[in-house]
PDB file of C-alpha atoms in Angstrom:
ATOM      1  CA  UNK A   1      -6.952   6.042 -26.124  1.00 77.00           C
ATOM      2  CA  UNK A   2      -5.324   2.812 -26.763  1.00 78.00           C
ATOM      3  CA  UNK A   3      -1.739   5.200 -27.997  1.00 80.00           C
ATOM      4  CA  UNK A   4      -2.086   6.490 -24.375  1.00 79.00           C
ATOM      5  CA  UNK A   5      -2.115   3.111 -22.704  1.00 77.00           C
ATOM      6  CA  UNK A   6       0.038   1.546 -24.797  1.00 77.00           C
ATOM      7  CA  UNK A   7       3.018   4.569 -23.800  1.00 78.00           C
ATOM      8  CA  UNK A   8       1.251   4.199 -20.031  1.00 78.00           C
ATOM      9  CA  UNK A   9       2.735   0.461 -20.244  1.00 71.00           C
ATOM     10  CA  UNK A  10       5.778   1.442 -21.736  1.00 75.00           C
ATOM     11  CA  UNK A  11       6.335   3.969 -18.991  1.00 76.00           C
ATOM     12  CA  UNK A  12       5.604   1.710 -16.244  1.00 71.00           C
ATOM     13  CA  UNK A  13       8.236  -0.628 -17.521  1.00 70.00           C
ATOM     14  CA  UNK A  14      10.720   1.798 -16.508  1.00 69.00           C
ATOM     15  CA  UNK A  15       9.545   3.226 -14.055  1.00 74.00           C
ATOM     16  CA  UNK A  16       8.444   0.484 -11.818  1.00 73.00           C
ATOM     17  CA  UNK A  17      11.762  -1.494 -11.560  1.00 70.00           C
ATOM     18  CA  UNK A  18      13.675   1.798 -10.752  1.00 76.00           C
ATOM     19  CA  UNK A  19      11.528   2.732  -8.283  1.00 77.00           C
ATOM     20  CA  UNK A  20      10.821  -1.137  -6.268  1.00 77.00           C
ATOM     21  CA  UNK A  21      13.961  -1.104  -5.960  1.00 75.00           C
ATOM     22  CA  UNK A  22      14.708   2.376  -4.960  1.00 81.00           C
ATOM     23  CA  UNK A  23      12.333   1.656  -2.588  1.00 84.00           C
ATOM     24  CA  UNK A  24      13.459  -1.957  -1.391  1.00 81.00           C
ATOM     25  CA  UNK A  25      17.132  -0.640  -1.240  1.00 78.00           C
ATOM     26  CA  UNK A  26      15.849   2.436   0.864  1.00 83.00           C
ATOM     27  CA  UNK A  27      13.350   0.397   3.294  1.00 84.00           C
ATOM     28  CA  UNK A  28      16.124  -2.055   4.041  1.00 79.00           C
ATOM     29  CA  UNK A  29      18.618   0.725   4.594  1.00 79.00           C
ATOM     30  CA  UNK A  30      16.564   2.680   6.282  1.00 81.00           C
ATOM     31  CA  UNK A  31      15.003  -0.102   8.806  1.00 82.00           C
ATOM     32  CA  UNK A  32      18.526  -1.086   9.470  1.00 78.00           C
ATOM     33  CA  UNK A  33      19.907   2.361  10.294  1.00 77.00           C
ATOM     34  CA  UNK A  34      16.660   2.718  12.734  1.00 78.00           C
ATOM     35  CA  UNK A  35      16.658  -0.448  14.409  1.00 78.00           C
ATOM     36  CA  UNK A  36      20.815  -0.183  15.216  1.00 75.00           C
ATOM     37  CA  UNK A  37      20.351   3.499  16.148  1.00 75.00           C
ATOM     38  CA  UNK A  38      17.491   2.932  18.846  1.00 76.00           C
ATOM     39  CA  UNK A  39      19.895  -0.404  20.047  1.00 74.00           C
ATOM     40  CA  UNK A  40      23.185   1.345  20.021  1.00 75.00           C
ATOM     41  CA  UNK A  41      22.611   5.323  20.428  1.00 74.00           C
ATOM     42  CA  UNK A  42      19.976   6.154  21.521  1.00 74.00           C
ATOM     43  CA  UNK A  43      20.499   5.945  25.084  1.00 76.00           C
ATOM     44  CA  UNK A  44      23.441   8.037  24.436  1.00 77.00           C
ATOM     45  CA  UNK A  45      20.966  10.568  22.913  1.00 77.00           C
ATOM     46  CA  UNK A  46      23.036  10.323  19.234  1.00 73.00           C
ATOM     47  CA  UNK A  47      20.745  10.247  16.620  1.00 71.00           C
ATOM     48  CA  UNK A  48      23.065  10.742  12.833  1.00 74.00           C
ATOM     49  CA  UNK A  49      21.311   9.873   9.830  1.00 72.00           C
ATOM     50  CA  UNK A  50      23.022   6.394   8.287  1.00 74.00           C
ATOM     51  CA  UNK A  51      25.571   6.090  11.899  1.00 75.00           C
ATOM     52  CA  UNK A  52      23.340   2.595  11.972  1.00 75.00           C
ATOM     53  CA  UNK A  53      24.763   1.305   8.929  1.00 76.00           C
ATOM     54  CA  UNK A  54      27.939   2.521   9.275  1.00 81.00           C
ATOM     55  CA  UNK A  55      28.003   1.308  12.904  1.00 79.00           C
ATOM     56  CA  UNK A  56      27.371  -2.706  11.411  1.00 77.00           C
ATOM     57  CA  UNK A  57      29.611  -2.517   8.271  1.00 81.00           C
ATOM     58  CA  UNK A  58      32.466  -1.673  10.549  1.00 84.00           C
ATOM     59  CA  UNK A  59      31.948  -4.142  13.204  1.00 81.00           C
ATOM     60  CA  UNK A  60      31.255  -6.642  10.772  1.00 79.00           C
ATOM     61  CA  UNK A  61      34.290  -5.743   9.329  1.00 84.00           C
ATOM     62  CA  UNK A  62      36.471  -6.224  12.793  1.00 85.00           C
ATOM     63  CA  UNK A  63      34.853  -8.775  13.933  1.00 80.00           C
ATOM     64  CA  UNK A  64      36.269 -10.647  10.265  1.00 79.00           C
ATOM     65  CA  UNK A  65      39.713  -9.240  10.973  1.00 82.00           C
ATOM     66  CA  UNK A  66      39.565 -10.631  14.792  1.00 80.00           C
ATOM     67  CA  UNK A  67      37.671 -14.110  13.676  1.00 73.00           C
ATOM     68  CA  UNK A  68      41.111 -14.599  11.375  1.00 72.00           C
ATOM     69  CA  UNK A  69      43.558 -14.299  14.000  1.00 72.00           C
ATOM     70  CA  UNK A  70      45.106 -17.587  15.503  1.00 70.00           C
ATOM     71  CA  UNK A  71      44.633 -17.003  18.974  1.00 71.00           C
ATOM     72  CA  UNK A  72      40.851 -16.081  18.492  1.00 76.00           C
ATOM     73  CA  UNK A  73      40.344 -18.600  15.870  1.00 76.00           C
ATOM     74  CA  UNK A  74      40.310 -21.801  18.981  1.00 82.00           C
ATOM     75  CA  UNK A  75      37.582 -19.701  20.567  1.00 81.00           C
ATOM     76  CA  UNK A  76      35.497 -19.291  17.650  1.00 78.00           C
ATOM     77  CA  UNK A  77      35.619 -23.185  16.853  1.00 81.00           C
ATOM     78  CA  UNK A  78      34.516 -23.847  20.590  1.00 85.00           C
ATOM     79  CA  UNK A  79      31.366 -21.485  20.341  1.00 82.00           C
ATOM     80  CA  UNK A  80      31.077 -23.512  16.516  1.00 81.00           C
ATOM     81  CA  UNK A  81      30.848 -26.728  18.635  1.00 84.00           C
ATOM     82  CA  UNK A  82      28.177 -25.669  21.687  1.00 84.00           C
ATOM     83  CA  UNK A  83      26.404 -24.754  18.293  1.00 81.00           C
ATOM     84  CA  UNK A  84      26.804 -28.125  16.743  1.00 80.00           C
ATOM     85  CA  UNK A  85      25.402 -30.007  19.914  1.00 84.00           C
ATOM     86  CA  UNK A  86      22.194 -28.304  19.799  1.00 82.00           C
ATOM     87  CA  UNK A  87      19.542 -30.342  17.698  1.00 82.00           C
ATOM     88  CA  UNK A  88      17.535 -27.343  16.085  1.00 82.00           C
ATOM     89  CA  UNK A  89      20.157 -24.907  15.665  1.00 79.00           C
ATOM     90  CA  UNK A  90      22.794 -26.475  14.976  1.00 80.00           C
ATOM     91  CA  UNK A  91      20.643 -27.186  11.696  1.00 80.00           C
ATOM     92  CA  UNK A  92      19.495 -23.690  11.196  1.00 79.00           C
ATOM     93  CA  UNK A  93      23.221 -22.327  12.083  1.00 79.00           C
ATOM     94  CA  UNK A  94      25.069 -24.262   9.409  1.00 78.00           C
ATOM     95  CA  UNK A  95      23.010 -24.767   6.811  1.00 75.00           C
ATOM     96  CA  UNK A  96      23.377 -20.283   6.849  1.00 75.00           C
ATOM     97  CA  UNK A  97      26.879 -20.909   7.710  1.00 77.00           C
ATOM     98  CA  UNK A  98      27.282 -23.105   4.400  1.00 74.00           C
ATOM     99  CA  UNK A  99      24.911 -21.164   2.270  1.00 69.00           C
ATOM    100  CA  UNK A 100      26.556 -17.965   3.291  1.00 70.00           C
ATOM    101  CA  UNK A 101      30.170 -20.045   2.432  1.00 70.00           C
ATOM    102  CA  UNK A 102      29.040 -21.032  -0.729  1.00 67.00           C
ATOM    103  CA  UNK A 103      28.725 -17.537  -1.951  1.00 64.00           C
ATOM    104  CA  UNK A 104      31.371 -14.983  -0.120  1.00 65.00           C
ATOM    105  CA  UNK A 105      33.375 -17.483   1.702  1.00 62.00           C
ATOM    106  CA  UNK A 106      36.677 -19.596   0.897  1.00 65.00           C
ATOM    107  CA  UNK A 107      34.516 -22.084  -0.127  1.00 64.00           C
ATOM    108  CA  UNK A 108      32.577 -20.809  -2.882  1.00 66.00           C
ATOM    109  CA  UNK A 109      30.229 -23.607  -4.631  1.00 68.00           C
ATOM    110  CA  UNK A 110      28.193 -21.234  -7.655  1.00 73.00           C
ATOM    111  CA  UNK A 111      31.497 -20.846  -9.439  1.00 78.00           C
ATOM    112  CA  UNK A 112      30.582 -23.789 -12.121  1.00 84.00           C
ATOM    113  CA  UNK A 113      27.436 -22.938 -14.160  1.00 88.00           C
ATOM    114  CA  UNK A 114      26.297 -26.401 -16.422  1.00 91.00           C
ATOM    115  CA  UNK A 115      23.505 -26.819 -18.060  1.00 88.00           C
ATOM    116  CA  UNK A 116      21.987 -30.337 -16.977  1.00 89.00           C
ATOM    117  CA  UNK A 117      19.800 -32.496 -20.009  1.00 89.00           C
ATOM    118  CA  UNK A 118      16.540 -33.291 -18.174  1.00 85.00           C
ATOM    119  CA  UNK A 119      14.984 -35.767 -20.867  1.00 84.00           C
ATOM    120  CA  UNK A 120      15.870 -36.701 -24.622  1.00 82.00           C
ATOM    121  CA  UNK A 121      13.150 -34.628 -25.892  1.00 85.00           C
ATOM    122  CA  UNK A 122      16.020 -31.117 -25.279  1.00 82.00           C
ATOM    123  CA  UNK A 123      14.485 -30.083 -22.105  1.00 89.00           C
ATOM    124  CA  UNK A 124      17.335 -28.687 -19.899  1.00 88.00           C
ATOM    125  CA  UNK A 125      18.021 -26.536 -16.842  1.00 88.00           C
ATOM    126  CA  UNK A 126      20.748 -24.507 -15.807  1.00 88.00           C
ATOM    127  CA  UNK A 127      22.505 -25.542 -12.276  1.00 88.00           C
ATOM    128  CA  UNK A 128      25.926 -24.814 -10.403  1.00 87.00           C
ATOM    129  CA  UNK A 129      27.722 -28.123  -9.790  1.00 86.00           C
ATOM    130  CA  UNK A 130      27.948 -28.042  -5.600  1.00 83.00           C
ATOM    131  CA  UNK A 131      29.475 -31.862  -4.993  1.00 84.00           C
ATOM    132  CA  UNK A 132      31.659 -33.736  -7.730  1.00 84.00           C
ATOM    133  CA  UNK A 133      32.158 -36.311  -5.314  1.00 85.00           C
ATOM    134  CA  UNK A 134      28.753 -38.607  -4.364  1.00 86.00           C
ATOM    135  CA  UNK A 135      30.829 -41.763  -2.981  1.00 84.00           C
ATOM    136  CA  UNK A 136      28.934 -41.678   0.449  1.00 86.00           C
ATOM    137  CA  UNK A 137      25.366 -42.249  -1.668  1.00 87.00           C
ATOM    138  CA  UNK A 138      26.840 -44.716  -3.360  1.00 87.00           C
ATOM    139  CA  UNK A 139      26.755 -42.714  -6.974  1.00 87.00           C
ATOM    140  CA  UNK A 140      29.942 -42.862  -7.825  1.00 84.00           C
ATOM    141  CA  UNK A 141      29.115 -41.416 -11.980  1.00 87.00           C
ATOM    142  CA  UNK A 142      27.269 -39.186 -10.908  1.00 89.00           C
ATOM    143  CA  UNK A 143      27.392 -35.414  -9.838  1.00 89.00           C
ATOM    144  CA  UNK A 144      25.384 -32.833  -7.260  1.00 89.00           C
ATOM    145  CA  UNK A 145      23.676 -29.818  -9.269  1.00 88.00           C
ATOM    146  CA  UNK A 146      21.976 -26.873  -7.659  1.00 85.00           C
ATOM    147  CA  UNK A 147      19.710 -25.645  -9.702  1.00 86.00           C
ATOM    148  CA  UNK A 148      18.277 -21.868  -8.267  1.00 84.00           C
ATOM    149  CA  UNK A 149      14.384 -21.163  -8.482  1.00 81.00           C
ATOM    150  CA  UNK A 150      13.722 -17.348 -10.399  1.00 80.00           C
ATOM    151  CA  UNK A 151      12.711 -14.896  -8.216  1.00 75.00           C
ATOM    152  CA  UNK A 152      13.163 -16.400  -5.255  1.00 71.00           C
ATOM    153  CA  UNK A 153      15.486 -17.402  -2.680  1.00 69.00           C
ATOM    154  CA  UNK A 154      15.098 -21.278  -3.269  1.00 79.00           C
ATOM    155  CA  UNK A 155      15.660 -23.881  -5.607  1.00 82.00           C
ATOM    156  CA  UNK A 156      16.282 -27.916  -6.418  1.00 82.00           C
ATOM    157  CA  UNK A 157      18.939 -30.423  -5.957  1.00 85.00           C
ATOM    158  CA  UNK A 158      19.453 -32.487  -8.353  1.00 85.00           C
ATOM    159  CA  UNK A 159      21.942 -35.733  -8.378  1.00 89.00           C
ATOM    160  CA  UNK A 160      22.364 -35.602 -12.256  1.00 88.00           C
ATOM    161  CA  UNK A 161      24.790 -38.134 -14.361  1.00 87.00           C
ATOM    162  CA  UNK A 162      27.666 -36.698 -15.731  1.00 86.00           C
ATOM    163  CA  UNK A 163      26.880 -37.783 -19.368  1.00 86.00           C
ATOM    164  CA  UNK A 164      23.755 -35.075 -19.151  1.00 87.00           C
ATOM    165  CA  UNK A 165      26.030 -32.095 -17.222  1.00 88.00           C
ATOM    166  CA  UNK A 166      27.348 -29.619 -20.040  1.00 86.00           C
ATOM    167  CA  UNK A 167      29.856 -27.179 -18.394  1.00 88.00           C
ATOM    168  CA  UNK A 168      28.967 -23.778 -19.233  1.00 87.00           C
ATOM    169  CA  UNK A 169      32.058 -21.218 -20.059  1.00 88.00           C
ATOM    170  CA  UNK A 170      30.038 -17.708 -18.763  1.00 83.00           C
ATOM    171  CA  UNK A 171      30.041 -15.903 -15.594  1.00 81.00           C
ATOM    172  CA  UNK A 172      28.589 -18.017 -12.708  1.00 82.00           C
ATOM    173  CA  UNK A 173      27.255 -14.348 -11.612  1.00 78.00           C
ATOM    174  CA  UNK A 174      25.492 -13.658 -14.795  1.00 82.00           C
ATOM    175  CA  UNK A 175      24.236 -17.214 -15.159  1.00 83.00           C
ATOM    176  CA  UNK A 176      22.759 -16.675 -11.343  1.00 80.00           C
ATOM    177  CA  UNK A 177      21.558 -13.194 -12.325  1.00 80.00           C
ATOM    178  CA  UNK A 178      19.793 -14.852 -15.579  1.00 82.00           C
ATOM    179  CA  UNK A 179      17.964 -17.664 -14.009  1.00 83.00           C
ATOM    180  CA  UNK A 180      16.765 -15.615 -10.932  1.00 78.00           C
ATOM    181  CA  UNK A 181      15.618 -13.419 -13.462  1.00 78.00           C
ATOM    182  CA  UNK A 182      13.489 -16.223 -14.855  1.00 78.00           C
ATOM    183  CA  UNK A 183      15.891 -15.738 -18.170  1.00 78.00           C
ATOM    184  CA  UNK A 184      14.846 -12.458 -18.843  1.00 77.00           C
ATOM    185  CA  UNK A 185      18.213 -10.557 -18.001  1.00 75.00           C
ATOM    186  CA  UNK A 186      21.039 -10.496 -21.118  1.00 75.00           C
ATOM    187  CA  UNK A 187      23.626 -12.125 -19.706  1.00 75.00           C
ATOM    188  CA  UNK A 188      26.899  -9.813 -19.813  1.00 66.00           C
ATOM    189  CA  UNK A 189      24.477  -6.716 -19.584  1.00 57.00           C
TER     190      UNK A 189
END
């Protein structure tokens, strides 16, 4: 009996993450094509498996080609502005706006994995360096670290001295991929 559980266990360890996310790719794609094709087509009485997701990726995708012209680019910094002069959004709206930066955009602040020293007894974290430059806390030796919580979609901030920030030559994708995965993932795998 114990043989069968024991290959049970073994089983389930790959079939489980195959099939979450099979599922959690599918239930996002699939909400996504639904919602879009009851907003967009359905009045028009068009219903075409994956048109939905199609439909977004493209208009996402003209909307960034118009958003980088010139003469659009004024108009786009005015609606920026009404944004910034409300008190709630305008915090909700760019800290996404920044977030979002930080990973796709020109911008990008996860491209310098370190490894911060935490205490002299060898405890240490790994972190993305997000701010060299702390002059406006007054901290001038020291250096902004983001370091990413596993499995989730949150983590801590950390103003660490430079003397304890050890720059770390790997990916900055597979170091993310390795702490999210709570350092189970191989990195380079």
């Amino acid at each position: 009996m114990k043989a069968v559980l024991n290959n049970f266990f073994r089983g389930l360890l790959l079939v489980f993450p195959i099939g979450a996310t099979i599922y959690i790719v599918y239930a996002l794609v699939n909400w996504a094509n639904n919602s879009l094709n009851t907003l967009i087509f359905e009045p028009f009485n068009i219903d075409i498996p994956g048109l939905g997701i199609v439909t977004v990726f493209l208009g996402v995708s003209l909307l960034g080609f118009i958003c980088t012209r010139a003469f659009i680019r004024p108009l786009v910094n005015y609606f920026e502005g009404l944004i910034g002069k409300l008190p709630l959004v305008k915090i909700i709206y760019t800290s996404i706006k920044e977030l979002t930066e930080a990973f796709v955009g020109e911008k990008k602040k996860f491209n310098q994995p370190v490894l911060i020293r935490m205490n002299d007894d060898g405890l240490s974290r790994l972190g993305f360096i997000t701010s060299r430059d702390l002059s406006e806390f007054e901290l001038p030796e020291m250096v902004a670290v983001y370091c990413p919580h596993s499995y989730n979609f949150s983590g801590n901030l950390y103003f660490v001295e430079q003397s304890k920030v050890t720059p770390v030559k790997l990916n900055p994708a597979e170091i993310m991929k390795y702490i999210v995965s709570a350092g189970i993932t191989d990195i380079n795998s």
